[in-house]
PDB file of C-alpha atoms in Angstrom:
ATOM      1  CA  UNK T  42     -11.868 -57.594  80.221  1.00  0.00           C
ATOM      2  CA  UNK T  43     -12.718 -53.492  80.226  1.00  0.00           C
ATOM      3  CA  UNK T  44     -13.187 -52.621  76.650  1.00  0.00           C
ATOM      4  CA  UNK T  45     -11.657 -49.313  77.598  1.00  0.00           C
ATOM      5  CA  UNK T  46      -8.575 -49.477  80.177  1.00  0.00           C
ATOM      6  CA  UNK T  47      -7.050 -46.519  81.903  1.00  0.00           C
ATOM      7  CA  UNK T  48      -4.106 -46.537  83.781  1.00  0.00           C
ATOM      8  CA  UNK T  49      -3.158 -46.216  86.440  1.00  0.00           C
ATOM      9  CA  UNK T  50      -5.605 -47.193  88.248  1.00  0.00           C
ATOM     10  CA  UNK T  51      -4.405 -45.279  91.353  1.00  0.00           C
ATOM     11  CA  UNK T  52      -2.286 -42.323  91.327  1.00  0.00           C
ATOM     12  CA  UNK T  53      -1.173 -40.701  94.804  1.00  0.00           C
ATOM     13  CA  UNK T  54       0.774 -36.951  94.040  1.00  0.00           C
ATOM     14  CA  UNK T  55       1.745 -33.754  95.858  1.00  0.00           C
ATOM     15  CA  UNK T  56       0.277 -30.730  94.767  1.00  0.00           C
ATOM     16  CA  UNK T  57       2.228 -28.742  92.292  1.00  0.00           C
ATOM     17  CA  UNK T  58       3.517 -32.044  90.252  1.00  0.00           C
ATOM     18  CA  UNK T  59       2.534 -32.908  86.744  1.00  0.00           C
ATOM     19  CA  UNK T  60       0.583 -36.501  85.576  1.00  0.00           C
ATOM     20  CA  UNK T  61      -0.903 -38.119  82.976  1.00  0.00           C
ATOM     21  CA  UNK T  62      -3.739 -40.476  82.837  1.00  0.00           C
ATOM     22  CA  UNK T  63      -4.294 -42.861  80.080  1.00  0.00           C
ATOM     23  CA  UNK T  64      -7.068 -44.686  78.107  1.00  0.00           C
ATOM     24  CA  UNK T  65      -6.591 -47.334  75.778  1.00  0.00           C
ATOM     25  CA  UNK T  66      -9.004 -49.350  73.992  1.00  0.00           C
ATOM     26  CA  UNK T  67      -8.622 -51.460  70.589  1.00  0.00           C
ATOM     27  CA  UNK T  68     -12.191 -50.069  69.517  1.00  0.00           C
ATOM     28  CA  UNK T  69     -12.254 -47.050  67.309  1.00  0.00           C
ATOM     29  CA  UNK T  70     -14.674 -44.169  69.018  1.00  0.00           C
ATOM     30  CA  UNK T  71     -16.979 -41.879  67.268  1.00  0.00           C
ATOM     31  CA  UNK T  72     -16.046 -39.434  70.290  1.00  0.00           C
ATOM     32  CA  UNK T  73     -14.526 -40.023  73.360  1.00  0.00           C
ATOM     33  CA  UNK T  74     -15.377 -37.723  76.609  1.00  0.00           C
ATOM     34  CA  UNK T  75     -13.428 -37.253  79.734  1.00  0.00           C
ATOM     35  CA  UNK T  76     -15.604 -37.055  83.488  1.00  0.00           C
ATOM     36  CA  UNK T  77     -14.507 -36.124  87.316  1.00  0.00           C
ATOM     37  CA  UNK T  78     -15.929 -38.075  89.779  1.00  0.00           C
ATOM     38  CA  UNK T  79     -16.363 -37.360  93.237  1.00  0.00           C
ATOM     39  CA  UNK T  80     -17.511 -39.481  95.896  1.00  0.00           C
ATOM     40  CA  UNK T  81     -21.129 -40.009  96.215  1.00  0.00           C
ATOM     41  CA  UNK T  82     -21.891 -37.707  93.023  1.00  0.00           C
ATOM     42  CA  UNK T  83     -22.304 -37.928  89.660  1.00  0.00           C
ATOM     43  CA  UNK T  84     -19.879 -37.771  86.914  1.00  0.00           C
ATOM     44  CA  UNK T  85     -19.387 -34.222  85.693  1.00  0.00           C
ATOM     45  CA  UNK T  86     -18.546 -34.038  82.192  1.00  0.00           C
ATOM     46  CA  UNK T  87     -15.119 -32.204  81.380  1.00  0.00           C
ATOM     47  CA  UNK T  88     -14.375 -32.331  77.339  1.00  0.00           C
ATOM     48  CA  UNK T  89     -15.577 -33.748  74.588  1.00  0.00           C
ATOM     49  CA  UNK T  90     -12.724 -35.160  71.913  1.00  0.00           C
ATOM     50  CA  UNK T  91     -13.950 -36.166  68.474  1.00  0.00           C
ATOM     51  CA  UNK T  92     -11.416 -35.972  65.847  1.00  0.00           C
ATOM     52  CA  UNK T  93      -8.269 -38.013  65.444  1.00  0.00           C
ATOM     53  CA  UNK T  94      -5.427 -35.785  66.913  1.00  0.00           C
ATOM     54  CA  UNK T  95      -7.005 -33.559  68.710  1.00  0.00           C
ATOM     55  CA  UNK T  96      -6.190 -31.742  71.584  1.00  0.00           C
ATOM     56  CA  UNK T  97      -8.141 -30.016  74.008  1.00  0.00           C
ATOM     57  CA  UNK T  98      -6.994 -27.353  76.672  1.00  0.00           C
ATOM     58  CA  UNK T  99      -9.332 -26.537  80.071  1.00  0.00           C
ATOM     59  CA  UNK T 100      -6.967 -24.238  82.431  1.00  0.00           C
ATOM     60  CA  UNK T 101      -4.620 -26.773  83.353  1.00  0.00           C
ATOM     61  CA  UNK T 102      -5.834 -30.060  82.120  1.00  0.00           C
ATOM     62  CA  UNK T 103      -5.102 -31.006  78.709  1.00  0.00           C
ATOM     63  CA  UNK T 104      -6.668 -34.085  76.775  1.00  0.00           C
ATOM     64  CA  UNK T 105      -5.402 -35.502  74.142  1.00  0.00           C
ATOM     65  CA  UNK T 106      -7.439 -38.061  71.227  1.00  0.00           C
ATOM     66  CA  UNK T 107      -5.369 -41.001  69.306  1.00  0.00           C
ATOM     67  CA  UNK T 108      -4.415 -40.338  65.847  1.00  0.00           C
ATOM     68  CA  UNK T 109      -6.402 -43.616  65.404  1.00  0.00           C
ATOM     69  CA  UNK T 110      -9.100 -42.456  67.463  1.00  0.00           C
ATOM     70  CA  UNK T 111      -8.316 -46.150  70.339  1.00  0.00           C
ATOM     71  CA  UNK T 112      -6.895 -43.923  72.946  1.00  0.00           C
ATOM     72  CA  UNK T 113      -6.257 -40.480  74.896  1.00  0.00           C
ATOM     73  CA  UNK T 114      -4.396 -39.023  77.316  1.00  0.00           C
ATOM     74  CA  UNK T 115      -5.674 -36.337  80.144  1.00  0.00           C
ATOM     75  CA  UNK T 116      -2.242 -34.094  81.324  1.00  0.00           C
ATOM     76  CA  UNK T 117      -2.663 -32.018  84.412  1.00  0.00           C
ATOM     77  CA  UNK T 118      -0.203 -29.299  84.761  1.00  0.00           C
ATOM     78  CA  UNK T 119       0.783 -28.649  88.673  1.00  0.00           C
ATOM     79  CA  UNK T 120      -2.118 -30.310  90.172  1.00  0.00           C
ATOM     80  CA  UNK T 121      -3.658 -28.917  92.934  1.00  0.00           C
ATOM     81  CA  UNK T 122      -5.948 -30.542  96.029  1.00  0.00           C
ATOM     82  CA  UNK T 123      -9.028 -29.503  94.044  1.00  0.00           C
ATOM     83  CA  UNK T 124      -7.926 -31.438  91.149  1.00  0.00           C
ATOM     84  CA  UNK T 125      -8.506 -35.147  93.634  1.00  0.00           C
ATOM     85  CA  UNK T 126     -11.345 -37.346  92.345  1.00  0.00           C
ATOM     86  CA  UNK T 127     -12.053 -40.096  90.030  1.00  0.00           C
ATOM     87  CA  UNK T 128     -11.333 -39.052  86.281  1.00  0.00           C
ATOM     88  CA  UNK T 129     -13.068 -41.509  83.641  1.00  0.00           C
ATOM     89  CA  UNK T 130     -13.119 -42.060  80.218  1.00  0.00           C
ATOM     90  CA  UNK T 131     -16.089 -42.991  78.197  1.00  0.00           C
ATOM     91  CA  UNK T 132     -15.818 -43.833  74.295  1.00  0.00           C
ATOM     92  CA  UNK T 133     -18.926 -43.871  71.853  1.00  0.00           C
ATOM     93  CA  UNK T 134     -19.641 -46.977  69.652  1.00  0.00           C
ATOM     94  CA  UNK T 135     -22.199 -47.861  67.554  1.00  0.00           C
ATOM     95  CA  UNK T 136     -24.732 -50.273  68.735  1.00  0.00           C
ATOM     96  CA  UNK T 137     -27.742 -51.307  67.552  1.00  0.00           C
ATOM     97  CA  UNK T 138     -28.688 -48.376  66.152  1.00  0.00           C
ATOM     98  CA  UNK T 139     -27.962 -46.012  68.962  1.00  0.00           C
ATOM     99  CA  UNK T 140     -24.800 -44.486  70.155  1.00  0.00           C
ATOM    100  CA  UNK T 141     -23.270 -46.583  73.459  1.00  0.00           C
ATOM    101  CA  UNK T 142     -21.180 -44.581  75.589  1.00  0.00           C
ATOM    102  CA  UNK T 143     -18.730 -47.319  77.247  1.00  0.00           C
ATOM    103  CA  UNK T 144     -17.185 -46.030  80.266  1.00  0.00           C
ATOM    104  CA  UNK T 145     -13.543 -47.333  81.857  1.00  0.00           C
ATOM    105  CA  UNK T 146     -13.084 -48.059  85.490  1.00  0.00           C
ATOM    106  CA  UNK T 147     -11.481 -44.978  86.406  1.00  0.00           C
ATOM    107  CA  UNK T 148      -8.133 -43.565  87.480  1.00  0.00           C
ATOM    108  CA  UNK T 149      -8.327 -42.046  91.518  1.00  0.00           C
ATOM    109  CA  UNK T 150      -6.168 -39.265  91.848  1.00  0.00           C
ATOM    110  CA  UNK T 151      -5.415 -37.915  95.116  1.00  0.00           C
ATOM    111  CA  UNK T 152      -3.580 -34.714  95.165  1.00  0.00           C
ATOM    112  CA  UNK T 153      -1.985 -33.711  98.943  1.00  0.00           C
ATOM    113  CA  UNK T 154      -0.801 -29.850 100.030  1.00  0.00           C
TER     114      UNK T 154
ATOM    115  CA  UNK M  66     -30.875 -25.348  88.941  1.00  0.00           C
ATOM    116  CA  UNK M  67     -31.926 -26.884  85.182  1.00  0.00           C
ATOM    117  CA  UNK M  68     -29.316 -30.050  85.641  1.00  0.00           C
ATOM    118  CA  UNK M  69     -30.323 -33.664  86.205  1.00  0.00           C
ATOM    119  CA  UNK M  70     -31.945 -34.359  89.162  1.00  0.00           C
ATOM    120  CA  UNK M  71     -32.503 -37.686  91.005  1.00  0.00           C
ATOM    121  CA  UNK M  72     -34.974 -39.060  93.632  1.00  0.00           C
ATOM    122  CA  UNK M  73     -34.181 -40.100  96.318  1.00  0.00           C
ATOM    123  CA  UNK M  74     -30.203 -39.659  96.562  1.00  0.00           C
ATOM    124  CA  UNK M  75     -29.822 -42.791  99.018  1.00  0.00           C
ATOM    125  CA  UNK M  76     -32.332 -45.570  99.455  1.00  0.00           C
ATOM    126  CA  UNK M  77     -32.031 -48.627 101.717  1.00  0.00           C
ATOM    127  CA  UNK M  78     -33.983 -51.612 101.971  1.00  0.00           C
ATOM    128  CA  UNK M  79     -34.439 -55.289 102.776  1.00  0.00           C
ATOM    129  CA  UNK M  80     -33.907 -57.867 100.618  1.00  0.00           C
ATOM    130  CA  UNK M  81     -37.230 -58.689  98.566  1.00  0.00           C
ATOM    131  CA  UNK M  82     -38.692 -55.282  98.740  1.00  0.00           C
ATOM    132  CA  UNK M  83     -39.639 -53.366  95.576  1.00  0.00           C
ATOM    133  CA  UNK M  84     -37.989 -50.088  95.276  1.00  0.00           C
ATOM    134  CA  UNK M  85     -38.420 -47.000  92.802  1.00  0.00           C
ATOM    135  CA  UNK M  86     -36.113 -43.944  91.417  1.00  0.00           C
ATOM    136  CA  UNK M  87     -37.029 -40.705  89.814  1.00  0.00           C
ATOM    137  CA  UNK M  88     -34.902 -39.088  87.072  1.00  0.00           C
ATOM    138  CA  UNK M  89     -35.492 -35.902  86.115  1.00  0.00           C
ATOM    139  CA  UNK M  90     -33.265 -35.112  82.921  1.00  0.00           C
ATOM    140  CA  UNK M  91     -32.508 -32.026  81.732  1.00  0.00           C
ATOM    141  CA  UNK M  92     -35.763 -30.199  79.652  1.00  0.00           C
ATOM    142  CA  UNK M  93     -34.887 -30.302  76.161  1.00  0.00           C
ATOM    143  CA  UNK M  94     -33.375 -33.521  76.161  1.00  0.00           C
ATOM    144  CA  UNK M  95     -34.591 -36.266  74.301  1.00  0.00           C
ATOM    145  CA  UNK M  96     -32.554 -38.973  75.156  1.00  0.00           C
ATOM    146  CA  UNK M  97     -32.152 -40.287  78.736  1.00  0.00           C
ATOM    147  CA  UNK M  98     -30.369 -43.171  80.055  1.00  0.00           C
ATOM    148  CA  UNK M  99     -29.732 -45.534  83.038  1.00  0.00           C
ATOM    149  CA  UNK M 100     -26.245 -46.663  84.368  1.00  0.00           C
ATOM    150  CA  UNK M 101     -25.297 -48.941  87.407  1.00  0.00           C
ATOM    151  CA  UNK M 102     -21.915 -47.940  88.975  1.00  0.00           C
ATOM    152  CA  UNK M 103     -20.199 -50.478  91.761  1.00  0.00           C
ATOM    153  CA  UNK M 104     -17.497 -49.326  93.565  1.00  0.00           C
ATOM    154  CA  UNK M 105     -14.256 -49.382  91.813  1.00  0.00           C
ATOM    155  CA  UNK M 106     -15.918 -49.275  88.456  1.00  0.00           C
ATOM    156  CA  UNK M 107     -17.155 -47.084  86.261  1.00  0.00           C
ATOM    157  CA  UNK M 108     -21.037 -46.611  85.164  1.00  0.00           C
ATOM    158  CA  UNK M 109     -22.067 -49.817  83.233  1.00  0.00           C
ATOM    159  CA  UNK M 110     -25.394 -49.301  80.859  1.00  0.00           C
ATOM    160  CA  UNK M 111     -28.767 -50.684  81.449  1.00  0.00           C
ATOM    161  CA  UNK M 112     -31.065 -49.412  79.184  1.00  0.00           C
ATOM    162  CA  UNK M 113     -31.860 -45.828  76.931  1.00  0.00           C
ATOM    163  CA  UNK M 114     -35.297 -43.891  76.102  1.00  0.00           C
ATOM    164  CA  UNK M 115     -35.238 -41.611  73.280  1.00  0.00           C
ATOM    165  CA  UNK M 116     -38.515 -39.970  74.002  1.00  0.00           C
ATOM    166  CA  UNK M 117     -41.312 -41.806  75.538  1.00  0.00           C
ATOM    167  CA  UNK M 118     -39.344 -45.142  73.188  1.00  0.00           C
ATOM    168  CA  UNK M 119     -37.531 -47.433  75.408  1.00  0.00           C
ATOM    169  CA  UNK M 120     -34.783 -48.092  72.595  1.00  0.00           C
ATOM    170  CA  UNK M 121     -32.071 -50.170  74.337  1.00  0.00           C
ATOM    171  CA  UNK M 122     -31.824 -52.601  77.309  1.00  0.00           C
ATOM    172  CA  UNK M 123     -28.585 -54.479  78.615  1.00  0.00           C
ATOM    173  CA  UNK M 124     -28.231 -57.995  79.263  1.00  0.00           C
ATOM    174  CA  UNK M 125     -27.285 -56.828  82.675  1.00  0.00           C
ATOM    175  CA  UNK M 126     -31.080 -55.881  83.165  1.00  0.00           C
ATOM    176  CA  UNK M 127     -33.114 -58.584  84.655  1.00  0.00           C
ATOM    177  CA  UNK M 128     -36.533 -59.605  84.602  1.00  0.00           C
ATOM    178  CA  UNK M 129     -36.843 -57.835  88.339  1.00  0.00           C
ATOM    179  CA  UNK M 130     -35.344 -54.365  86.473  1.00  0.00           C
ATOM    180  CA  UNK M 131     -38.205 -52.237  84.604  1.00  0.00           C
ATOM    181  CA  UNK M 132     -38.074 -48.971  83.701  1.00  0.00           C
ATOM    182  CA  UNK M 133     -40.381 -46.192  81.970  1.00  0.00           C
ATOM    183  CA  UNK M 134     -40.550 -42.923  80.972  1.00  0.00           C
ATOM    184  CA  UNK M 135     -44.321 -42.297  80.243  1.00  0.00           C
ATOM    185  CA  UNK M 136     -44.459 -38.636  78.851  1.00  0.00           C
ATOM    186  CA  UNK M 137     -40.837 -38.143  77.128  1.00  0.00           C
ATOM    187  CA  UNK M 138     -39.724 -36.441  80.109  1.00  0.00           C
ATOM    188  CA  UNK M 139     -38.866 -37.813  83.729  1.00  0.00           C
ATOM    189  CA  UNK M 140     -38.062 -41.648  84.066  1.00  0.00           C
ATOM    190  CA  UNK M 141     -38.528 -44.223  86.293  1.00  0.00           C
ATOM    191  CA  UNK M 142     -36.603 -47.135  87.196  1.00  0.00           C
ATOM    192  CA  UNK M 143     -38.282 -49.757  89.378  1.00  0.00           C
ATOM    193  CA  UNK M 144     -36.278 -53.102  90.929  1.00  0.00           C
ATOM    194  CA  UNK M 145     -38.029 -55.367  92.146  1.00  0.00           C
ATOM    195  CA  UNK M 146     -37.746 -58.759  94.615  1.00  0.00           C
ATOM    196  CA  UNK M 147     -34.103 -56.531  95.544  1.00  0.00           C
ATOM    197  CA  UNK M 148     -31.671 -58.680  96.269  1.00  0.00           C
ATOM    198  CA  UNK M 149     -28.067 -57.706  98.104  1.00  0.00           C
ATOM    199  CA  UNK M 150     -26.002 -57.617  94.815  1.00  0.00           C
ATOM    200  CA  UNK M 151     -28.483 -55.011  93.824  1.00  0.00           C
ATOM    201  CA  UNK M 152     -26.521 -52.523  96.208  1.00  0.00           C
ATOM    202  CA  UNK M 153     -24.778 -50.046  94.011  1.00  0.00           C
ATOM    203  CA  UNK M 154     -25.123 -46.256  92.134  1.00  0.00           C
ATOM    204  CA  UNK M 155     -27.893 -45.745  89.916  1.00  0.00           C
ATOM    205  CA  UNK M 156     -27.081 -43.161  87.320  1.00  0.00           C
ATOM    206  CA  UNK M 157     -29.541 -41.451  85.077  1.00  0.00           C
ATOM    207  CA  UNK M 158     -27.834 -39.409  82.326  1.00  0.00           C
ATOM    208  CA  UNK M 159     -29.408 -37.232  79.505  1.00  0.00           C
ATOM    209  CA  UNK M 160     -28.427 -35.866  76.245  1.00  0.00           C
ATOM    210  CA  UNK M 161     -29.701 -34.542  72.794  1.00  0.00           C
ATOM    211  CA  UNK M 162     -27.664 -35.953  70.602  1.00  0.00           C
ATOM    212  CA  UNK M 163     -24.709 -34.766  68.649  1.00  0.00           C
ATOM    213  CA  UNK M 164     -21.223 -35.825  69.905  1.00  0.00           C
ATOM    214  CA  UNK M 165     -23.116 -38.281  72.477  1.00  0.00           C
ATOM    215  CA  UNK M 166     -22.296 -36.097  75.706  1.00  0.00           C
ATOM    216  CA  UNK M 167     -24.482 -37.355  78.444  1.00  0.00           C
ATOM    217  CA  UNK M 168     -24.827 -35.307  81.424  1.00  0.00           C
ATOM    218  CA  UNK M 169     -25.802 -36.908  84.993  1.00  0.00           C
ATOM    219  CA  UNK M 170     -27.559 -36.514  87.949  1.00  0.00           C
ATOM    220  CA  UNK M 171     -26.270 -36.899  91.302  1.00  0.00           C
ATOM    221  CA  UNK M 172     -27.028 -40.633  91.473  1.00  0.00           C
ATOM    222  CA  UNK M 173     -29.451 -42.953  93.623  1.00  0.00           C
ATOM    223  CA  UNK M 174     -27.008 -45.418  95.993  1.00  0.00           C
ATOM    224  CA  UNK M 175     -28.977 -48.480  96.789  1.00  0.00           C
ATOM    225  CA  UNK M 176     -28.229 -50.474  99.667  1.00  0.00           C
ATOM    226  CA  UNK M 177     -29.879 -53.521  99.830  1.00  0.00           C
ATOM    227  CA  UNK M 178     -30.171 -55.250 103.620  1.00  0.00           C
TER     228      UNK M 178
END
């Protein structure tokens, strides 16, 4: 079981429509950050949430942290083909003295002219 | 380019070979770390340097898995005795501290023969 779970796992849209992504966890996160994927690279690092609440704005993608700090949301306003890779979610715990980022597997978002 | 930087980007071998990746992290960070990503997944830990200090290690690091980072600056991660389920992303990631933001390098994919 995925300590952090983001749904959907899949999401297939044309370009111009609105989505959300979610990630949901039962944890509480110090701060919770939000990557793009693409295939055979790296995750790039988009935002940065830390405070219960918050909300976040980059051009059209807007991220979202739980009052509770468990979950957020990642809206994209009419997504474009540019916008297609794989968006993660990656929470900060506490462990063992250091902070753990734990990642979740991933929502792939495909966005067609 | 001052980002993280990863050597070599694709490496394949035989089973029961040794192999060895370079991460370079970014200069001023302290803190580097190594992920394993499989497809469909997202990055899963294996161990954390802060400094030359090798702080953390997962479960999911064998006895076969070593890594180093000698001088507090570039890593290395070294497999040994590779075997097939080996095949997968390695991700090296560094930060310096505060909200936990790890940036990453373009990845090493492993395929193991």
């Amino acid at each position: 079981t995925q300590l952090l779970e983001q749904s959907p796992q899949f999401l297939s849209i044309q370009e111009g429509e609105n989505l959300t992504v979610y990630c949901n966890s039962s944890s509480v996160f110090s701060s919770l950050q939000w990557y793009r994927q693409e295939p055979g690279e790296g995750p790039v690092l988009l935002v940065t949430v830390v405070t219960g609440g918050e909300v976040k704005k980059l051009k059209r993608l807007t991220f979202q942290f739980g009052d509770a700090r468990k979950d957020s949301s990642l809206h994209i306003t009419a997504a474009q083909p540019g916008d297609t890779g794989l968006y993660l979610c990656a929470g900060t715990l506490r462990s063992g003295g250091y902070n753990k980022l734990i990642f979740g597997a991933g929502t792939r978002l495909a966005v067609h002219p | 380019d001052t980002g993280v930087s990863q050597d070599p980007r694709h490496k394949i071998t035989k089973r029961g070979q040794n192999v060895t990746f370079r991460c370079d992290p970014i200069s001023e960070h302290n803190r580097l770390y190594w992920y394993r990503q499989t497809l469909g997944q997202g990055p899963e830990f294996l161990t954390y340097f802060q400094n030359e200090a090798q702080l953390e290690k997962s479960r999911l690091l064998s006895d076969r898995f070593s890594a180093e980072r000698p001088k507090g600056s570039f890593s290395t991660l070294e497999i040994q005795r590779t075997e097939q389920g080996d095949s997968a992303m390695y991700l090296c990631a560094s930060s310096v501290g505060g909200y936990n933001e790890q940036f990453f390098g373009p990845g090493t994919r492993l395929t193991v023969l």
